[in-house]
mmCIF file of C-alpha atoms and ligand atoms in Angstrom:
data_model
loop_
_atom_site.group_PDB
_atom_site.id
_atom_site.type_symbol
_atom_site.label_atom_id
_atom_site.label_comp_id
_atom_site.label_asym_id
_atom_site.label_seq_id
_atom_site.Cartn_x
_atom_site.Cartn_y
_atom_site.Cartn_z
ATOM 1 C CA MET E 1012 16.638 2.150 -25.130
ATOM 2 C CA GLU E 1013 15.825 0.333 -21.915
ATOM 3 C CA ALA E 1014 13.292 1.640 -19.388
ATOM 4 C CA GLN E 1015 14.275 3.443 -16.230
ATOM 5 C CA VAL E 1016 13.906 0.902 -13.284
ATOM 6 C CA ILE E 1017 12.039 2.680 -10.556
ATOM 7 C CA ASP E 1018 13.735 2.109 -7.251
ATOM 8 C CA GLY E 1019 10.980 1.505 -4.689
ATOM 9 C CA ARG E 1020 13.422 0.708 -1.870
ATOM 10 C CA LYS E 1021 15.072 4.131 -2.178
ATOM 11 C CA MET E 1022 11.735 5.885 -2.248
ATOM 12 C CA ALA E 1023 10.530 3.843 0.755
ATOM 13 C CA ASP E 1024 13.702 4.808 2.662
ATOM 14 C CA ARG E 1025 13.026 8.496 1.957
ATOM 15 C CA VAL E 1026 9.473 8.181 3.249
ATOM 16 C CA LEU E 1027 10.656 6.400 6.334
ATOM 17 C CA SER E 1028 13.223 9.026 7.110
ATOM 18 C CA SER E 1029 10.533 11.622 6.892
ATOM 19 C CA VAL E 1030 8.213 9.580 9.092
ATOM 20 C CA ASN E 1031 11.116 9.227 11.614
ATOM 21 C CA ARG E 1032 11.541 13.008 11.734
ATOM 22 C CA ALA E 1033 7.837 13.537 12.188
ATOM 23 C CA ALA E 1034 7.742 11.008 15.026
ATOM 24 C CA ARG E 1035 10.646 12.669 16.781
ATOM 25 C CA ALA E 1036 9.011 16.079 16.337
ATOM 26 C CA LEU E 1037 5.721 14.767 17.897
ATOM 27 C CA GLU E 1038 7.676 13.408 20.749
ATOM 28 C CA GLN E 1039 9.653 16.535 21.363
ATOM 29 C CA GLU E 1040 6.783 19.009 20.986
ATOM 30 C CA TYR E 1041 3.922 16.995 22.478
ATOM 31 C CA ARG E 1042 5.554 14.087 24.414
ATOM 32 C CA VAL E 1043 3.429 11.726 22.303
ATOM 33 C CA THR E 1044 4.737 8.541 20.600
ATOM 34 C CA PRO E 1045 2.847 7.259 17.553
ATOM 35 C CA GLY E 1046 1.243 3.934 18.422
ATOM 36 C CA LEU E 1047 0.381 1.178 15.909
ATOM 37 C CA ALA E 1048 -1.547 -1.902 16.795
ATOM 38 C CA VAL E 1049 -1.461 -4.773 14.270
ATOM 39 C CA ILE E 1050 -3.961 -7.693 14.634
ATOM 40 C CA ILE E 1051 -3.270 -11.052 13.002
ATOM 41 C CA VAL E 1052 -5.559 -13.993 13.284
ATOM 42 C CA GLY E 1053 -4.402 -17.556 12.476
ATOM 43 C CA ASP E 1054 -1.076 -18.813 11.132
ATOM 44 C CA ASP E 1055 -0.908 -18.034 7.475
ATOM 45 C CA PRO E 1056 2.941 -17.860 6.936
ATOM 46 C CA ALA E 1057 2.862 -15.088 4.320
ATOM 47 C CA SER E 1058 0.652 -12.921 6.549
ATOM 48 C CA HIS E 1059 3.069 -13.536 9.463
ATOM 49 C CA THR E 1060 5.982 -12.452 7.351
ATOM 50 C CA TYR E 1061 4.215 -9.175 6.397
ATOM 51 C CA VAL E 1062 3.076 -8.481 9.948
ATOM 52 C CA THR E 1063 6.552 -9.100 11.342
ATOM 53 C CA ALA E 1064 7.927 -6.615 8.883
ATOM 54 C CA LYS E 1065 5.243 -4.085 9.736
ATOM 55 C CA THR E 1066 5.893 -4.373 13.495
ATOM 56 C CA ARG E 1067 9.659 -4.145 13.080
ATOM 57 C CA THR E 1068 9.535 -1.143 10.795
ATOM 58 C CA ALA E 1069 7.172 0.643 13.231
ATOM 59 C CA GLN E 1070 9.744 0.084 15.986
ATOM 60 C CA GLU E 1071 12.533 1.452 13.756
ATOM 61 C CA CYS E 1072 10.416 4.581 13.091
ATOM 62 C CA GLY E 1073 10.360 5.167 16.931
ATOM 63 C CA PHE E 1074 6.691 4.166 17.254
ATOM 64 C CA SER E 1075 5.237 2.060 20.025
ATOM 65 C CA SER E 1076 4.112 -1.019 18.251
ATOM 66 C CA VAL E 1077 1.943 -3.756 19.551
ATOM 67 C CA GLN E 1078 1.228 -6.965 17.706
ATOM 68 C CA HIS E 1079 -1.942 -8.927 18.710
ATOM 69 C CA THR E 1080 -1.593 -12.522 17.531
ATOM 70 C CA LEU E 1081 -4.887 -14.446 17.855
ATOM 71 C CA PRO E 1082 -5.544 -18.103 17.277
ATOM 72 C CA ALA E 1083 -7.261 -19.182 14.087
ATOM 73 C CA GLU E 1084 -10.359 -20.229 16.010
ATOM 74 C CA THR E 1085 -10.880 -16.784 17.622
ATOM 75 C CA ALA E 1086 -14.565 -15.965 17.805
ATOM 76 C CA GLU E 1087 -15.876 -12.849 16.139
ATOM 77 C CA VAL E 1088 -16.942 -11.243 19.443
ATOM 78 C CA GLU E 1089 -13.410 -11.590 20.766
ATOM 79 C CA LEU E 1090 -11.952 -9.903 17.648
ATOM 80 C CA MET E 1091 -14.581 -7.166 17.783
ATOM 81 C CA ALA E 1092 -13.921 -6.587 21.549
ATOM 82 C CA LEU E 1093 -10.208 -6.214 20.912
ATOM 83 C CA ILE E 1094 -10.791 -3.645 18.084
ATOM 84 C CA GLY E 1095 -13.200 -1.857 20.466
ATOM 85 C CA ARG E 1096 -10.553 -1.672 23.205
ATOM 86 C CA LEU E 1097 -7.965 -0.330 20.689
ATOM 87 C CA ASN E 1098 -10.439 2.226 19.381
ATOM 88 C CA GLU E 1099 -10.700 3.563 22.950
ATOM 89 C CA ASP E 1100 -7.079 3.444 23.709
ATOM 90 C CA ALA E 1101 -5.576 6.897 23.341
ATOM 91 C CA SER E 1102 -2.028 5.607 22.978
ATOM 92 C CA VAL E 1103 -3.021 3.716 19.782
ATOM 93 C CA HIS E 1104 -3.243 5.973 16.703
ATOM 94 C CA GLY E 1105 -3.352 3.271 14.029
ATOM 95 C CA ILE E 1106 -5.107 -0.128 13.966
ATOM 96 C CA LEU E 1107 -4.513 -2.625 11.209
ATOM 97 C CA VAL E 1108 -6.266 -5.996 10.856
ATOM 98 C CA GLN E 1109 -4.047 -8.229 8.549
ATOM 99 C CA LEU E 1110 -6.092 -9.738 5.742
ATOM 100 C CA PRO E 1111 -7.175 -12.292 4.797
ATOM 101 C CA LEU E 1112 -8.950 -13.331 7.990
ATOM 102 C CA PRO E 1113 -10.010 -16.924 8.558
ATOM 103 C CA SER E 1114 -13.388 -17.642 6.719
ATOM 104 C CA HIS E 1115 -15.565 -17.844 9.779
ATOM 105 C CA LEU E 1116 -14.765 -14.115 10.562
ATOM 106 C CA ASP E 1117 -16.382 -11.261 8.637
ATOM 107 C CA ALA E 1118 -13.468 -9.191 7.483
ATOM 108 C CA ASP E 1119 -15.676 -6.262 6.390
ATOM 109 C CA ARG E 1120 -17.402 -6.056 9.781
ATOM 110 C CA ALA E 1121 -13.973 -6.018 11.508
ATOM 111 C CA ILE E 1122 -12.639 -3.314 9.205
ATOM 112 C CA GLN E 1123 -15.678 -1.157 9.265
ATOM 113 C CA SER E 1124 -15.564 -1.192 13.146
ATOM 114 C CA ILE E 1125 -12.127 0.470 13.208
ATOM 115 C CA ARG E 1126 -12.512 4.250 13.866
ATOM 116 C CA PRO E 1127 -11.892 6.057 10.583
ATOM 117 C CA GLU E 1128 -9.234 8.259 12.162
ATOM 118 C CA LYS E 1129 -7.263 5.115 13.251
ATOM 119 C CA ASP E 1130 -7.866 3.156 10.043
ATOM 120 C CA VAL E 1131 -4.287 3.333 8.748
ATOM 121 C CA ASP E 1132 -5.194 0.807 5.921
ATOM 122 C CA GLY E 1133 -7.669 3.341 4.512
ATOM 123 C CA LEU E 1134 -10.339 0.728 4.090
ATOM 124 C CA ASN E 1135 -13.130 2.121 6.255
ATOM 125 C CA VAL E 1136 -16.017 3.403 4.131
ATOM 126 C CA VAL E 1137 -15.456 6.943 5.507
ATOM 127 C CA ASN E 1138 -11.859 6.914 4.189
ATOM 128 C CA ALA E 1139 -12.803 5.246 0.985
ATOM 129 C CA GLY E 1140 -15.584 7.872 0.537
ATOM 130 C CA LYS E 1141 -13.248 10.769 1.218
ATOM 131 C CA LEU E 1142 -10.857 9.503 -1.435
ATOM 132 C CA ALA E 1143 -13.794 8.958 -3.855
ATOM 133 C CA THR E 1144 -14.993 12.474 -3.348
ATOM 134 C CA GLY E 1145 -11.484 13.922 -3.742
ATOM 135 C CA ASP E 1146 -10.962 14.929 -0.086
ATOM 136 C CA MET E 1147 -7.228 14.250 0.135
ATOM 137 C CA LYS E 1148 -6.757 16.283 3.271
ATOM 138 C CA THR E 1149 -8.665 14.600 6.155
ATOM 139 C CA GLY E 1150 -8.864 10.918 5.259
ATOM 140 C CA LEU E 1151 -6.328 8.104 5.206
ATOM 141 C CA VAL E 1152 -5.434 6.444 1.853
ATOM 142 C CA SER E 1153 -4.802 2.760 1.440
ATOM 143 C CA CYS E 1154 -1.060 2.164 1.665
ATOM 144 C CA THR E 1155 -0.200 0.225 -1.535
ATOM 145 C CA PRO E 1156 -1.956 2.597 -3.954
ATOM 146 C CA ALA E 1157 -0.612 5.610 -2.045
ATOM 147 C CA GLY E 1158 2.862 4.123 -2.418
ATOM 148 C CA ALA E 1159 2.389 3.302 -6.107
ATOM 149 C CA MET E 1160 1.217 6.872 -6.668
ATOM 150 C CA LEU E 1161 4.420 8.311 -5.174
ATOM 151 C CA LEU E 1162 6.383 6.266 -7.651
ATOM 152 C CA ILE E 1163 4.303 7.460 -10.557
ATOM 153 C CA GLU E 1164 4.693 11.132 -9.384
ATOM 154 C CA GLN E 1165 8.424 10.578 -9.179
ATOM 155 C CA VAL E 1166 8.473 9.797 -12.887
ATOM 156 C CA LEU E 1167 5.683 11.954 -14.262
ATOM 157 C CA GLY E 1168 5.072 14.739 -11.727
ATOM 158 C CA SER E 1169 1.976 15.323 -9.700
ATOM 159 C CA ASP E 1170 -0.281 16.570 -12.510
ATOM 160 C CA LEU E 1171 -1.164 13.802 -14.903
ATOM 161 C CA ALA E 1172 -3.455 15.943 -17.150
ATOM 162 C CA GLY E 1173 -3.691 14.614 -20.600
ATOM 163 C CA LEU E 1174 -2.338 11.163 -19.708
ATOM 164 C CA SER E 1175 -4.397 7.989 -19.895
ATOM 165 C CA ALA E 1176 -4.053 5.413 -17.098
ATOM 166 C CA VAL E 1177 -5.280 1.823 -17.042
ATOM 167 C CA VAL E 1178 -5.543 -0.087 -13.806
ATOM 168 C CA ILE E 1179 -5.953 -3.845 -14.139
ATOM 169 C CA GLY E 1180 -7.745 -5.231 -11.018
ATOM 170 C CA ARG E 1181 -10.666 -3.707 -9.079
ATOM 171 C CA SER E 1182 -10.139 -4.660 -5.402
ATOM 172 C CA ASN E 1183 -11.133 -2.375 -2.579
ATOM 173 C CA LEU E 1184 -7.602 -2.761 -1.170
ATOM 174 C CA PHE E 1185 -5.867 -1.681 -4.352
ATOM 175 C CA GLY E 1186 -7.558 -1.237 -7.652
ATOM 176 C CA LYS E 1187 -10.375 1.146 -6.715
ATOM 177 C CA PRO E 1188 -8.304 3.514 -4.559
ATOM 178 C CA MET E 1189 -5.477 3.459 -7.159
ATOM 179 C CA ALA E 1190 -7.924 4.571 -9.940
ATOM 180 C CA GLN E 1191 -9.207 7.364 -7.679
ATOM 181 C CA LEU E 1192 -5.741 8.622 -6.874
ATOM 182 C CA LEU E 1193 -4.964 8.764 -10.565
ATOM 183 C CA LEU E 1194 -8.260 10.484 -11.304
ATOM 184 C CA ASN E 1195 -7.582 12.999 -8.538
ATOM 185 C CA ALA E 1196 -4.253 13.696 -10.261
ATOM 186 C CA ASN E 1197 -6.177 14.493 -13.515
ATOM 187 C CA ALA E 1198 -5.388 11.306 -15.449
ATOM 188 C CA THR E 1199 -8.050 9.796 -17.672
ATOM 189 C CA VAL E 1200 -8.652 6.470 -16.020
ATOM 190 C CA THR E 1201 -9.863 3.085 -17.170
ATOM 191 C CA MET E 1202 -10.421 0.295 -14.705
ATOM 192 C CA ALA E 1203 -9.923 -3.122 -16.380
ATOM 193 C CA HIS E 1204 -10.663 -6.467 -14.780
ATOM 194 C CA SER E 1205 -11.357 -10.174 -15.559
ATOM 195 C CA ASN E 1206 -14.426 -9.371 -17.568
ATOM 196 C CA THR E 1207 -12.805 -6.696 -19.783
ATOM 197 C CA SER E 1208 -12.776 -7.697 -23.416
ATOM 198 C CA ASN E 1209 -9.604 -7.251 -25.413
ATOM 199 C CA LEU E 1210 -7.494 -6.485 -22.411
ATOM 200 C CA PRO E 1211 -4.228 -6.200 -24.360
ATOM 201 C CA ALA E 1212 -5.656 -3.487 -26.596
ATOM 202 C CA VAL E 1213 -7.102 -1.569 -23.549
ATOM 203 C CA CYS E 1214 -3.653 -1.807 -21.863
ATOM 204 C CA ARG E 1215 -1.903 -0.663 -25.049
ATOM 205 C CA SER E 1216 -3.834 2.660 -24.765
ATOM 206 C CA ALA E 1217 -2.231 3.484 -21.436
ATOM 207 C CA ASP E 1218 0.446 6.098 -20.781
ATOM 208 C CA ILE E 1219 0.352 4.745 -17.201
ATOM 209 C CA LEU E 1220 -0.332 0.913 -16.814
ATOM 210 C CA VAL E 1221 -0.823 -0.434 -13.364
ATOM 211 C CA ALA E 1222 -1.170 -4.248 -13.021
ATOM 212 C CA ALA E 1223 -2.635 -5.803 -9.838
ATOM 213 C CA VAL E 1224 -4.092 -9.123 -10.849
ATOM 214 C CA GLY E 1225 -1.942 -11.753 -9.204
ATOM 215 C CA ARG E 1226 -1.046 -13.661 -12.430
ATOM 216 C CA GLN E 1227 2.611 -14.009 -13.081
ATOM 217 C CA LYS E 1228 4.001 -12.305 -16.104
ATOM 218 C CA MET E 1229 0.549 -11.675 -17.529
ATOM 219 C CA VAL E 1230 1.378 -8.325 -19.057
ATOM 220 C CA GLN E 1231 3.456 -8.895 -22.179
ATOM 221 C CA ALA E 1232 5.582 -6.478 -24.227
ATOM 222 C CA ASP E 1233 2.889 -6.192 -26.944
ATOM 223 C CA TRP E 1234 0.335 -4.999 -24.210
ATOM 224 C CA VAL E 1235 2.418 -1.940 -23.519
ATOM 225 C CA LYS E 1236 2.436 1.389 -25.357
ATOM 226 C CA PRO E 1237 5.962 2.421 -26.287
ATOM 227 C CA GLY E 1238 7.086 5.015 -23.745
ATOM 228 C CA ALA E 1239 4.560 3.986 -21.040
ATOM 229 C CA THR E 1240 5.183 4.024 -17.278
ATOM 230 C CA VAL E 1241 4.472 0.551 -15.961
ATOM 231 C CA ILE E 1242 3.710 -0.159 -12.274
ATOM 232 C CA ASP E 1243 3.663 -3.803 -11.228
ATOM 233 C CA VAL E 1244 1.765 -4.528 -8.006
ATOM 234 C CA GLY E 1245 1.844 -8.386 -8.442
ATOM 235 C CA ILE E 1246 3.739 -10.531 -5.920
ATOM 236 C CA ASN E 1247 3.735 -14.095 -7.195
ATOM 237 C CA ARG E 1248 5.961 -16.770 -5.723
ATOM 238 C CA ILE E 1249 7.191 -19.249 -8.374
ATOM 239 C CA GLU E 1250 9.552 -22.143 -8.405
ATOM 240 C CA ASP E 1251 13.108 -20.926 -9.116
ATOM 241 C CA ASP E 1252 14.474 -22.604 -12.150
ATOM 242 C CA SER E 1253 17.662 -20.643 -12.244
ATOM 243 C CA GLN E 1254 20.900 -21.844 -10.750
ATOM 244 C CA SER E 1255 20.583 -19.618 -7.633
ATOM 245 C CA GLY E 1256 20.147 -22.473 -5.186
ATOM 246 C CA LYS E 1257 16.919 -21.073 -3.909
ATOM 247 C CA LYS E 1258 13.632 -23.031 -4.189
ATOM 248 C CA SER E 1259 11.325 -20.118 -5.092
ATOM 249 C CA ARG E 1260 11.467 -16.492 -6.095
ATOM 250 C CA LEU E 1261 9.053 -13.528 -6.586
ATOM 251 C CA VAL E 1262 7.845 -12.325 -9.908
ATOM 252 C CA GLY E 1263 5.239 -9.599 -10.747
ATOM 253 C CA ASP E 1264 2.214 -9.476 -13.079
ATOM 254 C CA VAL E 1265 4.443 -7.941 -15.752
ATOM 255 C CA ASP E 1266 6.942 -9.753 -17.918
ATOM 256 C CA PHE E 1267 9.723 -7.405 -16.712
ATOM 257 C CA ASP E 1268 12.517 -8.621 -19.011
ATOM 258 C CA MET E 1269 10.399 -8.181 -22.136
ATOM 259 C CA VAL E 1270 8.475 -5.037 -21.102
ATOM 260 C CA LYS E 1271 11.529 -3.041 -20.066
ATOM 261 C CA SER E 1272 12.531 -2.634 -23.680
ATOM 262 C CA VAL E 1273 9.186 -1.010 -24.542
ATOM 263 C CA ALA E 1274 8.366 1.079 -21.461
ATOM 264 C CA THR E 1275 10.068 4.307 -20.357
ATOM 265 C CA ALA E 1276 9.877 3.533 -16.682
ATOM 266 C CA ILE E 1277 9.042 0.272 -14.852
ATOM 267 C CA THR E 1278 8.908 -0.984 -11.272
ATOM 268 C CA PRO E 1279 10.711 -4.258 -10.604
ATOM 269 C CA VAL E 1280 9.508 -7.103 -8.410
ATOM 270 C CA PRO E 1281 10.871 -7.355 -5.752
ATOM 271 C CA GLY E 1282 12.024 -3.824 -4.938
ATOM 272 C CA GLY E 1283 9.281 -1.729 -6.552
ATOM 273 C CA VAL E 1284 5.838 -1.156 -5.084
ATOM 274 C CA GLY E 1285 6.381 -3.769 -2.250
ATOM 275 C CA PRO E 1286 8.622 -1.691 -0.026
ATOM 276 C CA MET E 1287 6.315 1.311 -0.410
ATOM 277 C CA THR E 1288 3.420 -0.392 1.259
ATOM 278 C CA ILE E 1289 4.999 -0.661 4.648
ATOM 279 C CA ALA E 1290 6.501 2.891 4.315
ATOM 280 C CA MET E 1291 3.095 4.379 3.647
ATOM 281 C CA LEU E 1292 1.599 2.431 6.581
ATOM 282 C CA MET E 1293 4.129 4.173 8.710
ATOM 283 C CA ALA E 1294 3.319 7.524 7.134
ATOM 284 C CA ASN E 1295 -0.347 6.994 7.802
ATOM 285 C CA THR E 1296 0.351 6.101 11.399
ATOM 286 C CA ALA E 1297 2.471 9.226 11.981
ATOM 287 C CA ARG E 1298 -0.254 11.287 10.261
ATOM 288 C CA ALA E 1299 -3.001 9.812 12.453
ATOM 289 C CA ALA E 1300 -0.871 10.448 15.625
ATOM 290 C CA TRP E 1301 -0.245 14.090 14.607
ATOM 291 C CA ARG E 1302 -3.861 14.716 13.790
ATOM 292 C CA ALA E 1303 -5.003 13.199 17.076
ATOM 293 C CA THR E 1304 -2.513 15.173 19.073
ATOM 294 C CA ALA E 1305 -1.984 18.507 17.466
ATOM 295 C CA GLN E 1306 -5.007 18.571 15.225
ATOM 296 C CA LYS E 1307 -2.787 19.243 12.219
ATOM 297 C CA GLU E 1308 -0.855 17.371 9.639
ATOM 298 C CA PRO E 1309 2.639 16.157 10.566
ATOM 299 C CA SER E 1310 5.734 18.064 9.611
ATOM 300 C CA PHE E 1311 6.342 16.124 6.457
ATOM 301 C CA CYS E 1312 4.759 16.155 3.053
ATOM 302 C CA HIS E 1313 5.461 14.060 0.051
ATOM 303 C CA GLN E 1314 6.759 16.939 -2.078
ATOM 304 C CA ASP E 1315 9.846 16.744 0.166
ATOM 305 C CA LEU E 1316 10.599 13.270 -1.037
ATOM 306 C CA TYR E 1317 12.053 13.848 -4.479
HETATM 307 N N1 GUN H 701 -3.052 -8.290 3.193
HETATM 308 C C1 GUN H 701 -2.328 -8.054 2.082
HETATM 309 N N2 GUN H 701 -2.075 -6.728 1.881
HETATM 310 C C2 GUN H 701 -2.662 -6.101 2.991
HETATM 311 C C3 GUN H 701 -2.786 -4.750 3.353
HETATM 312 O O1 GUN H 701 -2.299 -3.796 2.746
HETATM 313 N N3 GUN H 701 -3.426 -4.466 4.510
HETATM 314 C C4 GUN H 701 -3.979 -5.527 5.270
HETATM 315 N N4 GUN H 701 -4.639 -5.209 6.376
HETATM 316 N N5 GUN H 701 -3.880 -6.869 4.946
HETATM 317 C C5 GUN H 701 -3.222 -7.071 3.757
#
C-alpha cells in the first residue's frame, strides 16, 4: 500500500485562515493591526523570492507589512541601527532578518539584537532557551520546525509517547528546534548529522524520520522503517530532465517515489513542509501582536486546525 501524501498546502491554508481571524479580532477589539518587518540584505535571488512571498502573505493576512531592502555593502552599524529602530517601533510586532546575510555581517549579532518578543523566527537565545526548557507558552518557535510538527501531529496526534524520532541535520534554524519539539511531545529523539556512523541503520529505527540535510534524494527506501512517517524538509533545485519544458525543478532530501511504498505517511516536495514555514511565520506575528496588545494568546490554537 502506498503512503498517505501529507498535504502541506491544505494545512498552511488552515493556519492562514486562523491567523486571518485572529488579526481581524485584534483589529476589532483593540484597533491594532499586526505589523511584520522583513529585512533583506543583498540580492540573492532565492532569498528575494522567499521574502516577496512572506511580505505578500502578510498583506493577505491583513497585517501591515514593511520590507527593508538593504544593499549588499550595508555596514553592520546600519543594520543594527535599523533593528534598533524596529525594536522601538510599537507598530512592529515581528522582525525577521532573512538569512543568509552577506559574509561581512555577523548574522548571530543581528539576530540576537532582535527583542525576543518580536523574534518571529524564534532564533533569539531567549526563545531557543524557552523551547529547550519546555516552555511552550511564552516563547516563539522557529517557523519551519513548528510547521513540520503540525504535519506530524495531523498524522500521529499530539502525544508521541513510545515513538522514536530521528532528525537528520542539527542546525539552529531547524534540526535543534525540531528535535526539541518532538521531545516535548514525548517522542524518543535521536539527532543524526554528517558525523553519525551508519546513518541508514539509525534512520531505519525511526517511527518518525525528519530529513533536513540539503542533499537531493539522500534518504532511500531501505533507510525507512516500514510504516514510518517521513517528513522531508529539503529544498534542492535540480536540472529538469523530464519533458515538462522547464529548466529546473525542486526535489527533497528523500527519494519520494521509492520511499512512498515503504512509509505510511510522507510529505512531498514541493507542497509539504515548504508552505508551512510562511504560514507559521504569520502565526508567530499574530501571536506576538496579541501578546503585546492584550497580554494574552490570540484567539486561535492549533488544535482547531484538524
Ligand atoms: N533563510 C532560509 N530559511 C529562513 C528562515 O526560516 N528564516 C530566515 N530568517 N531566513 C531563512
